[in-house]
Amino acid sequence: MIDVQPVPETEASTTFDGAVGSLEIEPTLDRLTTTTGEPVQLRLTVRGNGNIEQLPAPDMPASDIWRIYNNPGTYGAYETEDELVGEKTFEWLLTPLVSGQQTLPTIAITYFDPAAQVFQTLSTSSLV
């Protein structure tokens, strides 16, 4: 017998897209300088344990500053001494439409952490 508990209903669950586990994100850019019309590549790696392979691509907010192209995600897994760790990487090409110093759109992932019994939200808000 397995006792299966439902994911709690809370306000945080309105942005919840089905991710359950213990996650971390790592956003990276291929470069910090570009010209108008030349894209930069934004990668978002989601890593941890849980249902990472099934994660859909996070929502990328629409922008008047960037033309956004979504590339397919990739998945891989590896074993550490005591657990299996999944890693899914999502990629976007962001083409600037306006010159000057621009802020990138913020990407957020809300997941349920069953060990802590809470919803957590991770975001790329630190990328400028």
XYZ file of C-alpha atoms in Angstrom:
128
model
C 0.000 0.000 0.000
C 1.167 3.507 -0.829
C -0.352 6.516 0.905
C -0.636 9.215 -1.786
C -1.245 12.746 -0.516
C -2.706 15.487 -2.736
C -0.759 18.662 -3.446
C -2.285 21.325 -1.157
C -4.502 24.043 -2.603
C -3.054 27.512 -1.894
C -2.568 30.829 -3.671
C 0.906 29.682 -4.723
C -0.679 26.814 -6.595
C -2.136 29.264 -9.149
C 1.315 29.480 -10.785
C 2.069 25.802 -10.102
C 2.674 23.870 -13.331
C 3.028 20.358 -11.886
C 6.668 20.320 -10.738
C 7.126 18.289 -7.559
C 10.458 17.654 -5.867
C 13.481 19.592 -4.736
C 14.647 21.926 -7.504
C 17.184 24.602 -8.297
C 17.633 26.719 -11.415
C 20.681 28.064 -13.192
C 20.114 30.791 -15.794
C 22.971 31.583 -18.172
C 23.502 33.918 -21.128
C 25.928 33.259 -23.963
C 27.085 36.911 -23.784
C 26.265 40.221 -22.117
C 26.742 42.517 -25.125
C 25.006 42.416 -28.491
C 23.660 44.718 -31.181
C 20.071 45.468 -32.168
C 18.784 42.508 -34.184
C 21.514 40.074 -33.059
C 20.132 37.439 -30.636
C 21.554 36.332 -27.327
C 20.891 32.833 -26.027
C 19.263 32.410 -22.620
C 19.502 28.958 -21.068
C 17.602 27.906 -17.988
C 18.724 24.645 -16.397
C 16.349 23.095 -13.865
C 18.115 20.528 -11.678
C 17.117 18.337 -8.755
C 15.034 15.337 -7.893
C 11.405 14.892 -8.753
C 9.443 14.855 -11.989
C 11.900 17.034 -13.907
C 11.663 15.104 -17.178
C 7.959 16.003 -17.484
C 8.415 19.735 -16.847
C 6.947 21.946 -19.553
C 8.921 24.991 -20.681
C 8.367 27.875 -18.266
C 6.355 30.807 -19.556
C 8.441 33.525 -21.131
C 6.565 36.826 -20.741
C 5.828 38.786 -23.916
C 7.986 41.852 -24.414
C 8.094 44.984 -26.572
C 11.887 45.064 -26.141
C 12.719 41.483 -27.200
C 11.651 39.174 -30.013
C 11.617 35.747 -28.370
C 12.216 32.377 -30.047
C 11.727 29.205 -28.008
C 13.988 26.194 -28.662
C 13.120 22.650 -27.525
C 14.305 21.537 -24.092
C 16.748 18.724 -23.388
C 16.749 16.255 -20.489
C 19.453 14.186 -18.828
C 20.014 12.441 -15.506
C 22.984 11.368 -13.437
C 23.539 9.536 -10.159
C 25.266 10.953 -7.122
C 26.239 8.813 -4.126
C 22.713 8.725 -2.765
C 20.234 9.957 -5.375
C 19.264 10.295 -9.014
C 19.430 13.905 -10.210
C 17.500 15.080 -13.253
C 18.462 18.081 -15.321
C 16.310 19.786 -17.949
C 17.581 22.722 -19.977
C 15.316 25.174 -21.781
C 16.649 27.649 -24.346
C 15.412 30.894 -25.853
C 16.922 33.191 -28.444
C 16.236 36.800 -27.461
C 16.650 39.358 -30.206
C 16.788 42.956 -28.935
C 14.501 45.350 -30.783
C 15.710 48.467 -28.935
C 19.258 49.665 -28.266
C 20.521 50.569 -24.792
C 20.834 48.601 -21.582
C 17.832 46.246 -21.456
C 16.410 44.053 -18.720
C 15.666 40.467 -19.660
C 12.184 39.047 -19.076
C 11.887 37.225 -15.747
C 11.166 33.499 -15.876
C 9.663 31.834 -12.796
C 9.024 28.217 -11.840
C 6.755 27.313 -8.927
C 7.105 23.806 -7.568
C 5.851 21.838 -4.593
C 8.532 20.573 -2.212
C 7.051 17.468 -0.543
C 9.810 17.254 2.084
C 9.056 20.774 3.358
C 5.341 20.617 2.419
C 5.498 24.083 0.826
C 5.379 25.706 -2.586
C 8.622 27.365 -3.687
C 9.145 29.831 -6.539
C 12.485 30.184 -8.302
C 13.084 33.028 -10.752
C 15.677 34.542 -13.050
C 15.078 38.048 -11.719
C 18.797 38.452 -11.000
C 19.644 38.571 -14.741
C 19.843 42.123 -16.080
